[in-house]
PDB file of C-alpha atoms in Angstrom:
ATOM      1  CA  MET A  21      19.686   1.558  58.655  1.00 35.00           C
ATOM      2  CA  SER A  22      18.562  -0.385  55.604  1.00 41.00           C
ATOM      3  CA  THR A  23      15.212  -2.119  55.724  1.00 43.00           C
ATOM      4  CA  SER A  24      17.031  -5.358  54.984  1.00 46.00           C
ATOM      5  CA  SER A  25      19.787  -4.936  57.584  1.00 61.00           C
ATOM      6  CA  ILE A  26      18.056  -7.116  60.171  1.00 82.00           C
ATOM      7  CA  LEU A  27      16.857 -10.625  59.390  1.00 93.00           C
ATOM      8  CA  ARG A  28      13.638 -11.543  61.207  1.00 97.00           C
ATOM      9  CA  ARG A  29      11.934 -13.924  58.819  1.00 97.00           C
ATOM     10  CA  ALA A  30      10.470 -16.007  61.638  1.00 98.00           C
ATOM     11  CA  LEU A  31       9.714 -14.818  65.168  1.00 98.00           C
ATOM     12  CA  LEU A  32       8.822 -17.808  67.343  1.00 98.00           C
ATOM     13  CA  TYR A  33       7.031 -17.334  70.658  1.00 98.00           C
ATOM     14  CA  VAL A  34       8.129 -19.595  73.537  1.00 97.00           C
ATOM     15  CA  PRO A  35       6.308 -19.544  76.918  1.00 97.00           C
ATOM     16  CA  ALA A  36       8.707 -18.349  79.603  1.00 96.00           C
ATOM     17  CA  SER A  37       6.782 -20.267  82.261  1.00 95.00           C
ATOM     18  CA  SER A  38       7.637 -23.671  80.779  1.00 94.00           C
ATOM     19  CA  PRO A  39      11.107 -25.063  81.605  1.00 94.00           C
ATOM     20  CA  LYS A  40      10.460 -27.774  79.017  1.00 95.00           C
ATOM     21  CA  PHE A  41       9.849 -25.290  76.204  1.00 96.00           C
ATOM     22  CA  LEU A  42      12.744 -23.071  77.276  1.00 96.00           C
ATOM     23  CA  GLN A  43      15.166 -25.972  76.990  1.00 96.00           C
ATOM     24  CA  LYS A  44      13.573 -27.217  73.780  1.00 96.00           C
ATOM     25  CA  SER A  45      14.246 -23.854  72.123  1.00 96.00           C
ATOM     26  CA  LEU A  46      17.989 -24.578  72.416  1.00 95.00           C
ATOM     27  CA  SER A  47      17.702 -27.672  70.225  1.00 94.00           C
ATOM     28  CA  LEU A  48      15.579 -26.211  67.429  1.00 95.00           C
ATOM     29  CA  PRO A  49      17.007 -25.841  63.912  1.00 93.00           C
ATOM     30  CA  PRO A  50      18.610 -22.425  63.260  1.00 94.00           C
ATOM     31  CA  LEU A  51      16.084 -19.609  63.406  1.00 95.00           C
ATOM     32  CA  ASP A  52      16.176 -15.844  63.241  1.00 97.00           C
ATOM     33  CA  THR A  53      14.321 -14.694  66.361  1.00 98.00           C
ATOM     34  CA  VAL A  54      12.854 -16.285  69.461  1.00 98.00           C
ATOM     35  CA  SER A  55      10.603 -14.222  71.701  1.00 98.00           C
ATOM     36  CA  TYR A  56      10.354 -15.690  75.181  1.00 98.00           C
ATOM     37  CA  ASP A  57       6.869 -14.752  76.303  1.00 98.00           C
ATOM     38  CA  LEU A  58       5.930 -13.224  79.640  1.00 98.00           C
ATOM     39  CA  GLU A  59       2.554 -11.971  78.410  1.00 97.00           C
ATOM     40  CA  ASP A  60      -0.352 -14.033  77.035  1.00 93.00           C
ATOM     41  CA  SER A  61       1.087 -17.513  77.602  1.00 95.00           C
ATOM     42  CA  VAL A  62       1.829 -16.874  81.292  1.00 96.00           C
ATOM     43  CA  THR A  63      -0.968 -16.706  83.875  1.00 96.00           C
ATOM     44  CA  PRO A  64      -0.883 -13.799  86.360  1.00 95.00           C
ATOM     45  CA  SER A  65       0.053 -16.052  89.258  1.00 95.00           C
ATOM     46  CA  GLN A  66       2.995 -17.523  87.321  1.00 96.00           C
ATOM     47  CA  LYS A  67       4.539 -14.269  86.094  1.00 97.00           C
ATOM     48  CA  PRO A  68       6.979 -13.716  89.017  1.00 97.00           C
ATOM     49  CA  LEU A  69       8.308 -17.271  88.689  1.00 96.00           C
ATOM     50  CA  ALA A  70       8.485 -16.960  84.904  1.00 97.00           C
ATOM     51  CA  ARG A  71      10.564 -13.764  85.169  1.00 97.00           C
ATOM     52  CA  LYS A  72      13.017 -15.429  87.507  1.00 97.00           C
ATOM     53  CA  ALA A  73      13.282 -18.569  85.369  1.00 96.00           C
ATOM     54  CA  LEU A  74      13.784 -16.531  82.209  1.00 97.00           C
ATOM     55  CA  LEU A  75      16.522 -14.417  83.779  1.00 98.00           C
ATOM     56  CA  GLU A  76      18.375 -17.565  84.785  1.00 97.00           C
ATOM     57  CA  PHE A  77      17.852 -19.105  81.357  1.00 97.00           C
ATOM     58  CA  LEU A  78      19.195 -16.034  79.514  1.00 97.00           C
ATOM     59  CA  SER A  79      22.204 -15.682  81.805  1.00 97.00           C
ATOM     60  CA  THR A  80      24.015 -18.932  81.104  1.00 95.00           C
ATOM     61  CA  PRO A  81      27.744 -18.621  80.310  1.00 94.00           C
ATOM     62  CA  THR A  82      27.277 -19.605  76.665  1.00 93.00           C
ATOM     63  CA  ARG A  83      24.909 -17.923  74.264  1.00 95.00           C
ATOM     64  CA  PRO A  84      22.626 -20.286  72.274  1.00 94.00           C
ATOM     65  CA  THR A  85      24.153 -20.909  68.862  1.00 94.00           C
ATOM     66  CA  ASN A  86      20.954 -21.790  66.995  1.00 95.00           C
ATOM     67  CA  ILE A  87      19.110 -18.493  67.605  1.00 96.00           C
ATOM     68  CA  SER A  88      20.256 -15.297  65.901  1.00 95.00           C
ATOM     69  CA  GLU A  89      18.221 -12.903  68.032  1.00 97.00           C
ATOM     70  CA  LEU A  90      17.057 -13.466  71.615  1.00 98.00           C
ATOM     71  CA  SER A  91      14.065 -11.365  72.601  1.00 98.00           C
ATOM     72  CA  VAL A  92      11.505 -11.196  75.388  1.00 98.00           C
ATOM     73  CA  ARG A  93       7.870 -10.214  75.056  1.00 98.00           C
ATOM     74  CA  ILE A  94       7.028  -8.284  78.187  1.00 98.00           C
ATOM     75  CA  ASN A  95       3.563  -7.385  79.427  1.00 98.00           C
ATOM     76  CA  ALA A  96       1.897  -4.258  78.092  1.00 98.00           C
ATOM     77  CA  VAL A  97       2.899  -0.933  79.613  1.00 98.00           C
ATOM     78  CA  SER A  98      -0.778  -0.334  80.428  1.00 97.00           C
ATOM     79  CA  SER A  99      -0.907  -3.578  82.465  1.00 97.00           C
ATOM     80  CA  GLY A 100       1.311  -2.198  85.241  1.00 96.00           C
ATOM     81  CA  LEU A 101       3.556  -5.273  84.914  1.00 98.00           C
ATOM     82  CA  ALA A 102       6.032  -3.992  82.335  1.00 98.00           C
ATOM     83  CA  LEU A 103       8.401  -2.339  84.816  1.00 98.00           C
ATOM     84  CA  ASP A 104       8.799  -5.535  86.833  1.00 98.00           C
ATOM     85  CA  ASP A 105       9.382  -7.470  83.600  1.00 98.00           C
ATOM     86  CA  LEU A 106      12.015  -5.033  82.369  1.00 98.00           C
ATOM     87  CA  THR A 107      13.761  -4.647  85.707  1.00 98.00           C
ATOM     88  CA  THR A 108      14.264  -8.402  85.783  1.00 98.00           C
ATOM     89  CA  VAL A 109      15.030  -9.383  82.181  1.00 98.00           C
ATOM     90  CA  LEU A 110      17.362  -6.458  81.507  1.00 98.00           C
ATOM     91  CA  GLN A 111      19.778  -8.113  83.934  1.00 97.00           C
ATOM     92  CA  ALA A 112      20.139 -11.048  81.531  1.00 97.00           C
ATOM     93  CA  LYS A 113      23.490 -11.709  79.911  1.00 96.00           C
ATOM     94  CA  HIS A 114      22.016 -12.663  76.548  1.00 97.00           C
ATOM     95  CA  LEU A 115      19.271 -10.299  75.370  1.00 97.00           C
ATOM     96  CA  ASP A 116      18.969  -8.556  72.018  1.00 97.00           C
ATOM     97  CA  ALA A 117      15.435  -7.153  71.868  1.00 98.00           C
ATOM     98  CA  ILE A 118      12.293  -6.377  73.825  1.00 98.00           C
ATOM     99  CA  VAL A 119       8.920  -7.081  72.198  1.00 98.00           C
ATOM    100  CA  VAL A 120       6.346  -4.628  73.548  1.00 98.00           C
ATOM    101  CA  PRO A 121       2.683  -5.672  73.191  1.00 98.00           C
ATOM    102  CA  LYS A 122      -0.377  -3.436  72.873  1.00 98.00           C
ATOM    103  CA  VAL A 123       1.560  -0.339  71.834  1.00 98.00           C
ATOM    104  CA  ASN A 124      -1.259   2.173  71.373  1.00 98.00           C
ATOM    105  CA  LYS A 125       0.666   5.417  71.545  1.00 98.00           C
ATOM    106  CA  ALA A 126       4.161   6.841  71.525  1.00 98.00           C
ATOM    107  CA  ALA A 127       4.213   7.138  75.315  1.00 98.00           C
ATOM    108  CA  ASP A 128       4.280   3.341  75.608  1.00 98.00           C
ATOM    109  CA  LEU A 129       7.604   3.179  73.775  1.00 98.00           C
ATOM    110  CA  ARG A 130       9.009   6.237  75.532  1.00 98.00           C
ATOM    111  CA  PHE A 131       8.405   4.440  78.839  1.00 98.00           C
ATOM    112  CA  VAL A 132      10.374   1.389  77.689  1.00 98.00           C
ATOM    113  CA  THR A 133      13.113   3.622  76.283  1.00 98.00           C
ATOM    114  CA  ASP A 134      13.467   5.459  79.592  1.00 98.00           C
ATOM    115  CA  VAL A 135      13.824   2.157  81.459  1.00 98.00           C
ATOM    116  CA  LEU A 136      16.473   0.931  79.009  1.00 98.00           C
ATOM    117  CA  ARG A 137      18.507   4.102  79.472  1.00 97.00           C
ATOM    118  CA  HIS A 138      18.142   4.052  83.239  1.00 96.00           C
ATOM    119  CA  GLN A 139      19.015   0.399  83.752  1.00 96.00           C
ATOM    120  CA  LEU A 140      21.623  -0.038  80.992  1.00 96.00           C
ATOM    121  CA  PRO A 141      23.023   3.440  80.347  1.00 95.00           C
ATOM    122  CA  SER A 142      26.251   2.177  78.780  1.00 91.00           C
ATOM    123  CA  ARG A 143      24.284   0.473  76.007  1.00 92.00           C
ATOM    124  CA  HIS A 144      21.744   3.212  75.309  1.00 92.00           C
ATOM    125  CA  GLY A 145      22.758   6.683  74.182  1.00 77.00           C
ATOM    126  CA  SER A 146      20.317   9.400  73.181  1.00 67.00           C
ATOM    127  CA  ASN A 147      20.868   8.702  69.477  1.00 65.00           C
ATOM    128  CA  GLY A 148      20.158   4.978  69.675  1.00 63.00           C
ATOM    129  CA  LYS A 149      23.834   4.001  69.773  1.00 62.00           C
ATOM    130  CA  VAL A 150      26.141   2.764  72.518  1.00 53.00           C
ATOM    131  CA  ALA A 151      26.406   5.625  74.998  1.00 53.00           C
ATOM    132  CA  SER A 152      30.040   5.203  75.941  1.00 47.00           C
ATOM    133  CA  LYS A 153      33.061   3.002  75.521  1.00 46.00           C
ATOM    134  CA  GLY A 154      34.062   3.103  79.148  1.00 44.00           C
ATOM    135  CA  LYS A 155      34.265   0.150  81.447  1.00 41.00           C
ATOM    136  CA  GLY A 156      31.130  -1.189  83.009  1.00 46.00           C
ATOM    137  CA  GLU A 157      28.164  -3.469  82.494  1.00 50.00           C
ATOM    138  CA  GLY A 158      27.143  -3.691  78.858  1.00 52.00           C
ATOM    139  CA  GLU A 159      30.457  -2.384  77.520  1.00 53.00           C
ATOM    140  CA  GLY A 160      30.828  -3.084  73.816  1.00 60.00           C
ATOM    141  CA  GLN A 161      27.288  -4.452  73.446  1.00 82.00           C
ATOM    142  CA  ASP A 162      24.775  -3.096  70.976  1.00 91.00           C
ATOM    143  CA  PRO A 163      21.670  -1.347  72.322  1.00 96.00           C
ATOM    144  CA  ILE A 164      18.710  -3.553  73.084  1.00 97.00           C
ATOM    145  CA  LYS A 165      16.224  -3.113  70.261  1.00 97.00           C
ATOM    146  CA  ILE A 166      12.480  -2.581  70.621  1.00 98.00           C
ATOM    147  CA  ILE A 167       9.856  -4.333  68.492  1.00 98.00           C
ATOM    148  CA  ALA A 168       6.321  -2.970  68.826  1.00 98.00           C
ATOM    149  CA  LEU A 169       3.121  -4.992  68.523  1.00 98.00           C
ATOM    150  CA  ILE A 170       0.341  -3.082  66.751  1.00 98.00           C
ATOM    151  CA  GLU A 171      -2.969  -4.444  68.013  1.00 98.00           C
ATOM    152  CA  SER A 172      -5.684  -1.777  67.869  1.00 98.00           C
ATOM    153  CA  ALA A 173      -7.392   0.922  65.822  1.00 98.00           C
ATOM    154  CA  GLU A 174      -5.789   3.522  68.097  1.00 98.00           C
ATOM    155  CA  ALA A 175      -2.346   2.144  67.278  1.00 98.00           C
ATOM    156  CA  ILE A 176      -3.026   2.283  63.532  1.00 98.00           C
ATOM    157  CA  MET A 177      -4.053   5.931  63.803  1.00 98.00           C
ATOM    158  CA  ASN A 178      -0.943   6.701  65.879  1.00 98.00           C
ATOM    159  CA  LEU A 179       1.591   4.922  63.667  1.00 98.00           C
ATOM    160  CA  PRO A 180       3.581   8.056  62.723  1.00 98.00           C
ATOM    161  CA  SER A 181       4.189   9.068  66.347  1.00 98.00           C
ATOM    162  CA  ILE A 182       4.822   5.447  67.396  1.00 98.00           C
ATOM    163  CA  CYS A 183       7.432   4.977  64.659  1.00 98.00           C
ATOM    164  CA  ALA A 184       9.235   8.148  65.790  1.00 98.00           C
ATOM    165  CA  ALA A 185       8.981   7.452  69.535  1.00 98.00           C
ATOM    166  CA  SER A 186      12.306   5.714  70.191  1.00 97.00           C
ATOM    167  CA  PRO A 187      15.730   5.499  68.526  1.00 97.00           C
ATOM    168  CA  TYR A 188      15.777   1.832  69.557  1.00 97.00           C
ATOM    169  CA  LEU A 189      12.584   0.926  67.687  1.00 98.00           C
ATOM    170  CA  SER A 190      13.556  -1.754  65.183  1.00 97.00           C
ATOM    171  CA  GLY A 191      10.315  -3.156  63.841  1.00 98.00           C
ATOM    172  CA  LEU A 192       6.533  -3.485  63.933  1.00 98.00           C
ATOM    173  CA  ILE A 193       4.425  -6.615  64.398  1.00 98.00           C
ATOM    174  CA  PHE A 194       0.767  -6.937  63.415  1.00 98.00           C
ATOM    175  CA  ALA A 195      -1.341  -8.742  66.036  1.00 98.00           C
ATOM    176  CA  ALA A 196      -4.418  -9.779  64.061  1.00 98.00           C
ATOM    177  CA  GLU A 197      -6.408 -11.483  66.798  1.00 97.00           C
ATOM    178  CA  ASP A 198      -6.346  -8.531  69.175  1.00 97.00           C
ATOM    179  CA  PHE A 199      -7.004  -6.145  66.288  1.00 98.00           C
ATOM    180  CA  ALA A 200     -10.036  -8.223  65.298  1.00 98.00           C
ATOM    181  CA  LEU A 201     -11.268  -8.112  68.893  1.00 98.00           C
ATOM    182  CA  ASP A 202     -10.859  -4.342  69.029  1.00 98.00           C
ATOM    183  CA  LEU A 203     -12.876  -3.817  65.838  1.00 98.00           C
ATOM    184  CA  SER A 204     -15.321  -6.715  66.366  1.00 98.00           C
ATOM    185  CA  LEU A 205     -14.082  -8.396  63.177  1.00 97.00           C
ATOM    186  CA  THR A 206     -14.254 -12.055  62.251  1.00 96.00           C
ATOM    187  CA  ARG A 207     -11.073 -13.452  60.768  1.00 96.00           C
ATOM    188  CA  SER A 208     -11.692 -14.962  57.338  1.00 96.00           C
ATOM    189  CA  PRO A 209      -9.435 -17.188  55.207  1.00 94.00           C
ATOM    190  CA  SER A 210      -8.873 -14.330  52.754  1.00 96.00           C
ATOM    191  CA  LEU A 211      -7.724 -11.957  55.540  1.00 97.00           C
ATOM    192  CA  THR A 212      -9.201  -9.048  53.553  1.00 97.00           C
ATOM    193  CA  GLU A 213     -10.591  -7.525  56.753  1.00 98.00           C
ATOM    194  CA  PHE A 214      -6.969  -6.789  57.765  1.00 98.00           C
ATOM    195  CA  LEU A 215      -5.814  -5.306  54.457  1.00 98.00           C
ATOM    196  CA  TYR A 216      -5.911  -1.663  55.542  1.00 98.00           C
ATOM    197  CA  ALA A 217      -4.142  -2.264  58.856  1.00 98.00           C
ATOM    198  CA  ARG A 218      -1.436  -4.468  57.345  1.00 98.00           C
ATOM    199  CA  SER A 219      -0.765  -2.008  54.528  1.00 98.00           C
ATOM    200  CA  ALA A 220      -0.643   0.887  56.998  1.00 98.00           C
ATOM    201  CA  ILE A 221       1.947  -0.942  59.123  1.00 98.00           C
ATOM    202  CA  VAL A 222       4.350  -1.795  56.298  1.00 98.00           C
ATOM    203  CA  THR A 223       3.995   1.679  54.794  1.00 98.00           C
ATOM    204  CA  ALA A 224       4.704   3.428  58.105  1.00 98.00           C
ATOM    205  CA  ALA A 225       7.669   1.164  58.829  1.00 98.00           C
ATOM    206  CA  ARG A 226       9.199   1.932  55.459  1.00 96.00           C
ATOM    207  CA  ALA A 227       8.541   5.660  55.783  1.00 98.00           C
ATOM    208  CA  TYR A 228      10.377   5.705  59.132  1.00 98.00           C
ATOM    209  CA  ASN A 229      13.131   3.359  57.941  1.00 96.00           C
ATOM    210  CA  LEU A 230      12.339   0.545  60.368  1.00 97.00           C
ATOM    211  CA  PRO A 231      14.058  -2.643  59.182  1.00 95.00           C
ATOM    212  CA  SER A 232      11.484  -5.206  60.254  1.00 96.00           C
ATOM    213  CA  THR A 233       7.772  -5.766  59.590  1.00 98.00           C
ATOM    214  CA  ILE A 234       6.384  -9.007  60.989  1.00 98.00           C
ATOM    215  CA  ASP A 235       3.012 -10.305  59.843  1.00 98.00           C
ATOM    216  CA  LEU A 236       0.135 -11.975  61.660  1.00 98.00           C
ATOM    217  CA  VAL A 237       0.151 -15.441  63.204  1.00 97.00           C
ATOM    218  CA  CYS A 238      -1.096 -18.372  61.146  1.00 97.00           C
ATOM    219  CA  THR A 239      -3.374 -20.197  63.562  1.00 93.00           C
ATOM    220  CA  SER A 240      -3.288 -23.424  61.494  1.00 88.00           C
ATOM    221  CA  PHE A 241      -0.170 -25.506  61.942  1.00 84.00           C
ATOM    222  CA  ARG A 242      -1.161 -29.169  61.845  1.00 86.00           C
ATOM    223  CA  GLY A 243      -1.170 -31.478  58.840  1.00 88.00           C
ATOM    224  CA  GLU A 244      -1.121 -30.703  55.144  1.00 92.00           C
ATOM    225  CA  GLU A 245      -3.909 -28.149  55.469  1.00 92.00           C
ATOM    226  CA  GLY A 246      -1.871 -26.241  58.036  1.00 93.00           C
ATOM    227  CA  LYS A 247       1.168 -26.215  55.743  1.00 93.00           C
ATOM    228  CA  ARG A 248      -0.911 -25.043  52.792  1.00 95.00           C
ATOM    229  CA  ARG A 249      -2.521 -22.275  54.800  1.00 96.00           C
ATOM    230  CA  LEU A 250       0.835 -21.141  56.173  1.00 97.00           C
ATOM    231  CA  GLN A 251       2.329 -20.974  52.679  1.00 96.00           C
ATOM    232  CA  GLU A 252      -0.619 -18.932  51.399  1.00 97.00           C
ATOM    233  CA  GLU A 253      -0.368 -16.468  54.277  1.00 97.00           C
ATOM    234  CA  CYS A 254       3.393 -16.096  53.809  1.00 97.00           C
ATOM    235  CA  GLU A 255       2.981 -15.349  50.115  1.00 97.00           C
ATOM    236  CA  GLN A 256       0.232 -12.826  50.818  1.00 98.00           C
ATOM    237  CA  GLY A 257       2.187 -11.130  53.603  1.00 98.00           C
ATOM    238  CA  ARG A 258       5.330 -10.880  51.521  1.00 96.00           C
ATOM    239  CA  GLY A 259       3.245  -9.453  48.688  1.00 97.00           C
ATOM    240  CA  LEU A 260       2.010  -6.716  51.022  1.00 98.00           C
ATOM    241  CA  GLY A 261       5.549  -5.779  52.043  1.00 96.00           C
ATOM    242  CA  PHE A 262       6.121  -7.752  55.247  1.00 98.00           C
ATOM    243  CA  ASN A 263       9.556  -9.336  55.620  1.00 95.00           C
ATOM    244  CA  GLY A 264       8.753 -11.776  58.429  1.00 97.00           C
ATOM    245  CA  LYS A 265       5.986 -13.655  60.221  1.00 98.00           C
ATOM    246  CA  GLN A 266       5.124 -14.644  63.781  1.00 98.00           C
ATOM    247  CA  CYS A 267       5.209 -18.369  64.605  1.00 97.00           C
ATOM    248  CA  ILE A 268       3.374 -20.131  67.402  1.00 96.00           C
ATOM    249  CA  HIS A 269       4.789 -23.619  66.801  1.00 95.00           C
ATOM    250  CA  PRO A 270       8.302 -24.790  65.892  1.00 95.00           C
ATOM    251  CA  SER A 271       6.910 -26.693  62.891  1.00 94.00           C
ATOM    252  CA  GLN A 272       6.095 -23.353  61.250  1.00 96.00           C
ATOM    253  CA  VAL A 273       9.616 -21.931  61.379  1.00 96.00           C
ATOM    254  CA  GLU A 274      11.247 -23.714  58.434  1.00 95.00           C
ATOM    255  CA  GLY A 275       8.426 -22.882  56.030  1.00 95.00           C
ATOM    256  CA  VAL A 276       8.263 -19.263  57.147  1.00 97.00           C
ATOM    257  CA  GLN A 277      12.014 -18.686  56.863  1.00 96.00           C
ATOM    258  CA  ARG A 278      12.036 -20.248  53.431  1.00 95.00           C
ATOM    259  CA  ALA A 279       9.055 -18.174  52.288  1.00 96.00           C
ATOM    260  CA  PHE A 280      10.580 -14.884  53.454  1.00 96.00           C
ATOM    261  CA  ALA A 281      13.976 -15.592  51.894  1.00 94.00           C
ATOM    262  CA  PRO A 282      14.593 -14.836  48.216  1.00 92.00           C
ATOM    263  CA  GLY A 283      14.091 -17.765  45.854  1.00 92.00           C
ATOM    264  CA  GLU A 284      17.015 -19.227  43.894  1.00 92.00           C
ATOM    265  CA  LYS A 285      15.763 -17.849  40.570  1.00 94.00           C
ATOM    266  CA  GLU A 286      15.139 -14.433  42.130  1.00 93.00           C
ATOM    267  CA  VAL A 287      18.671 -14.305  43.531  1.00 93.00           C
ATOM    268  CA  GLU A 288      20.205 -15.369  40.233  1.00 93.00           C
ATOM    269  CA  TRP A 289      18.235 -12.670  38.395  1.00 95.00           C
ATOM    270  CA  ALA A 290      19.322 -10.071  40.950  1.00 95.00           C
ATOM    271  CA  VAL A 291      23.002 -11.004  40.647  1.00 94.00           C
ATOM    272  CA  ARG A 292      22.801 -10.778  36.867  1.00 94.00           C
ATOM    273  CA  VAL A 293      21.256  -7.318  37.122  1.00 95.00           C
ATOM    274  CA  VAL A 294      23.890  -6.086  39.581  1.00 95.00           C
ATOM    275  CA  VAL A 295      26.762  -7.438  37.465  1.00 93.00           C
ATOM    276  CA  ALA A 296      25.396  -5.957  34.250  1.00 93.00           C
ATOM    277  CA  ASP A 297      24.584  -2.647  35.907  1.00 93.00           C
ATOM    278  CA  GLY A 298      28.193  -2.205  36.941  1.00 92.00           C
ATOM    279  CA  LYS A 299      29.150  -2.425  33.299  1.00 92.00           C
ATOM    280  CA  ALA A 300      26.275  -0.187  32.162  1.00 91.00           C
ATOM    281  CA  ASP A 301      27.268   2.417  34.722  1.00 89.00           C
ATOM    282  CA  GLY A 302      30.795   2.432  33.375  1.00 88.00           C
ATOM    283  CA  GLU A 303      29.369   3.130  29.951  1.00 91.00           C
ATOM    284  CA  GLY A 304      27.209   5.968  31.275  1.00 89.00           C
ATOM    285  CA  ARG A 305      23.955   4.104  30.636  1.00 89.00           C
ATOM    286  CA  GLY A 306      21.211   4.804  33.177  1.00 87.00           C
ATOM    287  CA  ALA A 307      18.711   2.466  31.536  1.00 92.00           C
ATOM    288  CA  TRP A 308      19.297  -0.721  29.574  1.00 92.00           C
ATOM    289  CA  THR A 309      17.659  -4.081  28.930  1.00 93.00           C
ATOM    290  CA  MET A 310      18.127  -7.687  30.033  1.00 93.00           C
ATOM    291  CA  ASP A 311      16.138 -10.604  28.693  1.00 94.00           C
ATOM    292  CA  GLY A 312      14.154  -8.104  26.674  1.00 92.00           C
ATOM    293  CA  LYS A 313      13.005  -6.111  29.726  1.00 94.00           C
ATOM    294  CA  MET A 314      13.984  -2.576  30.646  1.00 94.00           C
ATOM    295  CA  ILE A 315      16.283  -2.181  33.639  1.00 93.00           C
ATOM    296  CA  ASP A 316      16.471   1.242  35.290  1.00 94.00           C
ATOM    297  CA  VAL A 317      17.351   2.697  38.685  1.00 94.00           C
ATOM    298  CA  PRO A 318      14.363   1.300  40.681  1.00 94.00           C
ATOM    299  CA  VAL A 319      14.885  -2.185  39.237  1.00 96.00           C
ATOM    300  CA  VAL A 320      18.603  -2.091  40.059  1.00 94.00           C
ATOM    301  CA  GLY A 321      17.769  -0.918  43.579  1.00 94.00           C
ATOM    302  CA  LYS A 322      15.430  -3.897  43.997  1.00 94.00           C
ATOM    303  CA  ALA A 323      18.119  -6.254  42.700  1.00 95.00           C
ATOM    304  CA  ARG A 324      20.709  -4.915  45.151  1.00 95.00           C
ATOM    305  CA  SER A 325      18.235  -5.353  48.009  1.00 90.00           C
ATOM    306  CA  VAL A 326      17.601  -8.962  46.975  1.00 93.00           C
ATOM    307  CA  VAL A 327      21.347  -9.673  46.811  1.00 93.00           C
ATOM    308  CA  GLU A 328      21.912  -8.177  50.263  1.00 91.00           C
ATOM    309  CA  ARG A 329      19.080 -10.199  51.777  1.00 90.00           C
ATOM    310  CA  ALA A 330      20.242 -13.356  50.005  1.00 91.00           C
ATOM    311  CA  GLU A 331      23.667 -12.998  51.596  1.00 91.00           C
ATOM    312  CA  ARG A 332      22.049 -12.744  55.028  1.00 88.00           C
ATOM    313  CA  CYS A 333      19.971 -15.823  54.278  1.00 89.00           C
ATOM    314  CA  GLY A 334      23.065 -17.877  53.515  1.00 88.00           C
ATOM    315  CA  PHE A 335      23.146 -17.866  49.703  1.00 91.00           C
ATOM    316  CA  ASP A 336      26.573 -18.216  48.068  1.00 93.00           C
ATOM    317  CA  VAL A 337      26.309 -14.907  46.248  1.00 92.00           C
ATOM    318  CA  GLU A 338      30.002 -14.822  45.338  1.00 94.00           C
ATOM    319  CA  ALA A 339      29.639 -18.085  43.434  1.00 94.00           C
ATOM    320  CA  LEU A 340      26.744 -16.583  41.488  1.00 93.00           C
ATOM    321  CA  ARG A 341      28.770 -13.451  40.744  1.00 91.00           C
ATOM    322  CA  GLU A 342      31.501 -15.655  39.345  1.00 92.00           C
ATOM    323  CA  LYS A 343      28.991 -17.641  37.289  1.00 93.00           C
ATOM    324  CA  TRP A 344      27.486 -14.503  35.766  1.00 93.00           C
ATOM    325  CA  LYS A 345      30.570 -12.299  35.547  1.00 92.00           C
ATOM    326  CA  GLY A 346      30.121 -12.200  31.800  1.00 93.00           C
ATOM    327  CA  GLN A 347      26.594 -10.785  31.960  1.00 92.00           C
ATOM    328  CA  GLU A 348      26.353  -7.736  29.716  1.00 93.00           C
ATOM    329  CA  PRO A 349      23.702  -5.012  29.571  1.00 92.00           C
ATOM    330  CA  GLU A 350      21.752  -5.297  26.350  1.00 90.00           C
TER     331      GLU A 350
END
């Protein structure tokens, strides 16, 4: 699976215990992923009711049209509540992914994987694909994906085994606040205290071919200062290799999805490179120039990745190909 094959630019958390917020999520502008939360935003006494309400909400006849991926953040495996969460929400008609918090070791993901296979065997084969094409619940549906929250020093040290723990693992999320608590760190505006952990996460995800890396939450979301801070964090996260960001308020979604999509100039450059490379390849040229800069295999690979992601983000790539069909390798 390509690292760009799944689009999770923004992952918005919505409390599962709030009927108001559940309904409001259906009227939001188009967004990539919503994670209905059964963990931090739900008090212990409200969790049984929240599970029941969420199951009903995700089992309506019609799937929401404004949300590309419907996910649920369950409680941590170590909490003892995860099995009840999974047993309930896996009955839902509309569910694409499970977000697993506080993943400290591979065993946490193996537990979730075992439950997926036991409760929805027709959707979960041993190789991460649909187990069978026979009749039954889940027929024809893709496997439910797993997204793991990395929140501790132990998790950082166990990244290789975590990344290899389940064929359904589809991405990693960095939880900065819990990581700071674990290491007794104070979050600063520069976020330099998280540099090692963030770099370790994106590197491990790439090494194990996981398509999604989702960066820390921006805790500022009000006013111009909140917008400025969000933009800075998005630029920094993208520069480190993340391809998405967690959101805690709907007002953050538009800016995040724009920041983690290719820019117009970047897409145009990428299309020009791809068009010219097709001609260079026909001439047997492995390296050439464009606008006075050398273009070789890694640069072409980057350009193709940008074009693929641009298509998923809604760019009219075919129109750009037509515009630049005359681009020649220099």
